Short mmCIF file of C-alpha atoms in Angstrom, two decimals:
data_model
loop_
_atom_site.label_atom_id
_atom_site.label_comp_id
_atom_site.label_asym_id
_atom_site.label_seq_id
_atom_site.Cartn_x
_atom_site.Cartn_y
_atom_site.Cartn_z
CA UNK A 552 134.20 -25.62 154.95
CA UNK A 553 132.46 -24.86 158.19
CA UNK A 554 130.21 -21.82 157.94
CA UNK A 555 127.87 -19.57 159.78
CA UNK A 556 125.45 -17.31 157.75
CA UNK A 557 123.30 -15.04 159.71
CA UNK A 558 120.04 -13.22 158.94
CA UNK A 559 119.88 -9.54 157.83
CA UNK A 560 119.75 -6.28 159.73
CA UNK A 561 116.96 -5.57 161.99
CA UNK A 562 115.38 -2.18 163.13
CA UNK A 563 113.18 -2.39 166.22
CA UNK A 564 111.26 -0.21 168.80
CA UNK A 565 112.02 -0.19 172.41
CA UNK A 566 110.25 -2.95 174.15
CA UNK A 567 109.88 -4.97 171.11
CA UNK A 568 111.74 -8.44 170.59
CA UNK A 569 114.22 -9.60 167.92
CA UNK A 570 115.24 -12.94 166.70
CA UNK A 571 118.40 -13.45 164.79
CA UNK A 572 119.10 -16.71 163.07
CA UNK A 573 122.59 -18.42 162.12
CA UNK A 574 122.46 -21.13 159.56
CA UNK A 575 125.18 -23.60 159.89
CA UNK A 576 126.67 -25.47 157.30
CA UNK A 577 129.76 -27.76 156.33
CA UNK A 578 129.81 -30.09 159.32
CA UNK A 579 127.57 -32.04 161.56
CA UNK A 580 125.36 -29.38 163.23
CA UNK A 581 125.08 -31.17 166.59
CA UNK A 582 128.83 -31.62 167.29
CA UNK A 583 129.65 -27.99 168.25
CA UNK A 584 128.56 -25.55 170.64
CA UNK A 585 127.65 -22.13 169.47
CA UNK A 586 128.29 -19.00 171.10
CA UNK A 587 126.72 -15.47 170.59
CA UNK A 588 128.63 -12.43 171.03
CA UNK A 589 127.34 -8.82 170.52
CA UNK A 590 129.20 -5.42 169.86
CA UNK A 591 127.95 -2.15 170.23
CA UNK A 592 128.91 0.63 167.95
CA UNK A 593 132.52 1.60 168.50
CA UNK A 594 132.65 -0.78 171.54
CA UNK A 595 134.19 -3.92 172.38
CA UNK A 596 133.06 -7.76 172.39
CA UNK A 597 130.56 -9.06 174.77
CA UNK A 598 129.76 -12.87 175.07
CA UNK A 599 126.08 -13.34 175.71
CA UNK A 600 125.67 -17.02 175.86
CA UNK A 601 126.05 -20.43 174.41
CA UNK A 602 123.96 -23.38 173.34
CA UNK A 603 124.81 -27.11 172.55
CA UNK A 604 122.75 -28.19 169.36
CA UNK A 605 123.31 -31.69 170.59
CA UNK A 606 121.15 -31.60 173.92
CA UNK A 607 119.87 -27.87 174.01
CA UNK A 608 121.95 -27.20 177.08
CA UNK A 609 122.25 -23.29 177.37
CA UNK A 610 124.40 -20.90 179.43
CA UNK A 611 123.55 -17.28 179.74
CA UNK A 612 125.69 -14.49 180.67
CA UNK A 613 123.82 -13.16 184.10
CA UNK A 614 123.04 -9.67 182.58
CA UNK A 615 120.89 -11.16 179.72
CA UNK A 616 119.18 -14.00 181.96
CA UNK A 617 115.24 -13.61 181.36
CA UNK A 618 115.80 -11.47 178.31
CA UNK A 619 117.48 -13.91 175.98
CA UNK A 620 116.74 -17.34 174.93
CA UNK A 621 119.02 -19.27 172.62
CA UNK A 622 117.56 -22.15 170.57
CA UNK A 623 118.60 -24.47 167.77
CA UNK A 624 116.46 -26.27 164.91
CA UNK A 625 118.44 -29.54 164.02
CA UNK A 626 116.27 -29.93 160.96
CA UNK A 627 117.42 -26.81 159.26
CA UNK A 628 120.88 -26.73 161.07
CA UNK A 629 119.98 -23.35 162.36
CA UNK A 630 120.80 -21.63 165.64
CA UNK A 631 118.63 -18.70 167.03
CA UNK A 632 119.06 -15.84 169.37
CA UNK A 633 115.87 -14.27 170.85
CA UNK A 634 116.21 -11.06 172.61
CA UNK A 635 113.18 -9.43 174.13
CA UNK A 636 112.28 -5.92 176.10
CA UNK A 637 114.89 -4.28 173.64
CA UNK A 638 116.35 -0.96 175.06
CA UNK A 639 118.35 1.60 172.82
CA UNK A 640 121.58 -0.02 174.51
CA UNK A 641 120.89 -3.13 172.64
CA UNK A 642 121.86 -1.56 169.63
CA UNK A 643 124.79 -3.62 168.33
CA UNK A 644 126.03 -6.24 165.95
CA UNK A 645 125.30 -9.51 167.01
CA UNK A 646 127.58 -12.43 165.98
CA UNK A 647 127.30 -16.31 166.43
CA UNK A 648 130.48 -18.11 166.50
CA UNK A 649 132.10 -21.69 167.34
CA UNK A 650 135.31 -23.36 167.88
CA UNK A 651 135.59 -26.21 165.18
CA UNK A 652 136.16 -29.58 166.85
CA UNK A 653 134.82 -28.14 170.25
CA UNK A 654 131.64 -29.09 171.89
CA UNK A 655 131.88 -28.06 175.59
CA UNK A 656 130.69 -24.64 177.21
CA UNK A 657 133.77 -22.86 177.68
CA UNK A 658 135.57 -21.49 174.55
CA UNK A 659 139.15 -22.48 175.87
CA UNK A 660 140.68 -22.18 172.84
CA UNK A 661 138.75 -19.22 171.29
CA UNK A 662 136.16 -19.10 168.50
CA UNK A 663 137.54 -19.63 164.88
CA UNK A 664 134.29 -19.58 162.95
CA UNK A 665 132.11 -16.66 162.88
CA UNK A 666 128.96 -15.34 161.25
CA UNK A 667 129.12 -12.31 159.46
CA UNK A 668 127.20 -10.38 161.99
CA UNK A 669 123.57 -8.98 162.28
CA UNK A 670 123.15 -5.23 162.91
CA UNK A 671 120.24 -4.94 165.32
CA UNK A 672 118.97 -1.16 165.98
CA UNK A 673 116.72 -0.19 168.63
CA UNK A 674 115.25 3.40 168.27
CA UNK B 670 133.72 -12.20 186.01
CA UNK B 671 137.39 -12.28 185.16
CA UNK B 672 138.27 -8.81 183.77
CA UNK B 673 140.56 -8.54 181.08
CA UNK B 674 142.69 -5.44 180.56
CA UNK B 675 144.64 -4.47 177.70
CA UNK B 676 147.47 -2.01 177.05
CA UNK B 677 147.80 0.29 175.25
CA UNK B 678 144.35 1.16 174.07
CA UNK B 679 146.01 2.48 170.95
CA UNK B 680 148.98 2.42 169.22
CA UNK B 681 150.62 4.03 166.15
CA UNK B 682 153.41 2.36 164.31
CA UNK B 683 154.77 2.07 160.84
CA UNK B 684 155.21 -0.72 158.31
CA UNK B 685 158.11 -2.91 159.25
CA UNK B 686 157.76 -2.03 163.23
CA UNK B 687 157.80 -4.64 165.75
CA UNK B 688 154.82 -4.09 168.25
CA UNK B 689 153.77 -5.75 171.42
CA UNK B 690 150.23 -5.38 173.03
CA UNK B 691 149.85 -6.78 176.34
CA UNK B 692 146.64 -8.28 178.20
CA UNK B 693 146.29 -8.72 182.20
CA UNK B 694 143.74 -10.82 183.91
CA UNK B 695 142.11 -10.13 187.00
CA UNK B 696 142.54 -13.72 188.19
CA UNK B 697 144.92 -16.46 187.01
CA UNK B 698 143.69 -18.10 183.76
CA UNK B 699 146.38 -20.70 183.27
CA UNK B 700 147.04 -20.25 179.42
CA UNK B 701 143.62 -19.95 178.23
CA UNK B 702 144.25 -17.04 176.45
CA UNK B 703 143.13 -16.14 173.01
CA UNK B 704 143.75 -13.24 170.58
CA UNK B 705 141.78 -11.85 167.81
CA UNK B 706 142.08 -9.39 165.05
CA UNK B 707 139.13 -7.23 163.92
CA UNK B 708 138.84 -5.04 160.96
CA UNK B 709 136.11 -2.53 160.13
CA UNK B 710 132.81 -4.29 159.49
CA UNK B 711 134.26 -7.73 159.70
CA UNK B 712 133.79 -10.44 162.39
CA UNK B 713 136.92 -10.96 164.53
CA UNK B 714 139.35 -13.30 163.44
CA UNK B 715 141.21 -15.77 165.74
CA UNK B 716 144.83 -15.32 165.63
CA UNK B 717 146.41 -17.31 168.47
CA UNK B 718 144.97 -19.83 171.21
CA UNK B 719 146.08 -21.25 174.22
CA UNK B 720 148.48 -17.86 174.74
CA UNK B 721 150.99 -18.84 172.13
CA UNK B 722 149.58 -21.43 169.63
CA UNK B 723 149.22 -20.00 166.07
CA UNK B 724 145.67 -20.57 164.46
CA UNK B 725 145.99 -22.23 161.22
CA UNK B 726 146.63 -19.91 158.20
CA UNK B 727 147.96 -17.04 160.46
CA UNK B 728 151.26 -15.65 159.35
CA UNK B 729 154.03 -16.43 161.41
CA UNK B 730 154.96 -12.78 162.46
CA UNK B 731 152.35 -13.05 165.00
CA UNK B 732 153.33 -14.81 168.25
CA UNK B 733 152.07 -15.03 171.73
CA UNK B 734 153.42 -15.69 175.24
CA UNK B 735 152.43 -15.59 178.90
CA UNK B 736 150.71 -17.62 181.50
CA UNK B 737 148.62 -17.01 184.67
CA UNK B 738 147.47 -13.36 184.55
CA UNK B 739 149.96 -11.60 182.00
CA UNK B 740 150.17 -12.08 178.36
CA UNK B 741 151.46 -10.62 175.13
CA UNK B 742 150.71 -10.47 171.46
CA UNK B 743 153.69 -9.59 169.21
CA UNK B 744 153.86 -8.58 165.55
CA UNK B 745 157.29 -9.17 164.47
CA UNK B 746 157.19 -6.97 161.36
CA UNK B 747 154.09 -4.96 160.71
CA UNK B 748 152.26 -5.23 157.39
CA UNK B 749 149.64 -2.84 155.84
CA UNK B 750 147.02 -5.45 156.30
CA UNK B 751 147.79 -5.74 160.11
CA UNK B 752 146.35 -2.36 161.06
CA UNK B 753 143.23 -3.27 162.86
CA UNK B 754 141.90 -3.70 166.43
CA UNK B 755 143.29 -6.67 168.60
CA UNK B 756 141.32 -8.31 171.43
CA UNK B 757 142.20 -10.71 174.05
CA UNK B 758 139.81 -13.33 175.30
CA UNK B 759 139.98 -15.41 178.42
CA UNK B 760 138.78 -19.08 177.93
CA UNK B 761 139.10 -20.26 181.47
CA UNK B 762 135.78 -19.64 182.85
CA UNK B 763 132.26 -18.49 182.01
CA UNK B 764 131.47 -16.03 181.22
CA UNK B 765 134.27 -15.55 178.92
CA UNK B 766 135.56 -11.96 178.82
CA UNK B 767 137.39 -9.84 176.33
CA UNK B 768 139.80 -7.19 176.76
CA UNK B 769 138.69 -3.69 175.58
CA UNK B 770 140.59 -3.82 172.38
CA UNK B 771 143.89 -2.25 171.06
CA UNK B 772 143.54 -0.26 167.93
CA UNK B 773 146.60 -0.45 165.77
CA UNK B 774 146.88 2.54 163.56
CA UNK B 775 149.42 3.45 160.79
CA UNK B 776 152.00 6.26 161.87
#
């Protein structure tokens, strides 16, 4: 079955960078776009951006423009989220997610496969 | 960005109750409205998409309705495993946005 497995928890200092990985399995990696969503402690869900593993096209939420880079490695079927210039308010759980059967940018019908989440703590 | 507003923010109910959560979009989103359930320490789980379509494997006690700007999620008869936080999400335009969540607690 389609599965996303993320890398482990990270602790970073303010100003540092973090790179979270999301290993995909159970499907042809280039078929479905992958979104990244974060959740600060006790807070709601915030969509950060999207990448197409097929052609590398990306779309970033404006507030993260210039600070986040999404990439994929098709040889290892892994997606990456790189967040720079970390601040304390970047402390959150970061999820990768996709809609099985959906390649396009806008998650019209939601995201039905999620990674387990990666906790990033900045202090 | 389209703002999604859920109500109530929290709700106390008993097993067997029927509950409804509403979600309002700041602009029309046709029927591109999705509902998620999240339990502590877990990733969100997609319950319904396109406002009223049940995701595979989700019990039929969950239902959704609405179009345009006003939507609702109804749980027909609450089960113990339904106590969680529920989020709506619009899939009409980028950036996709979520409601602030509704925490469903046991009375």
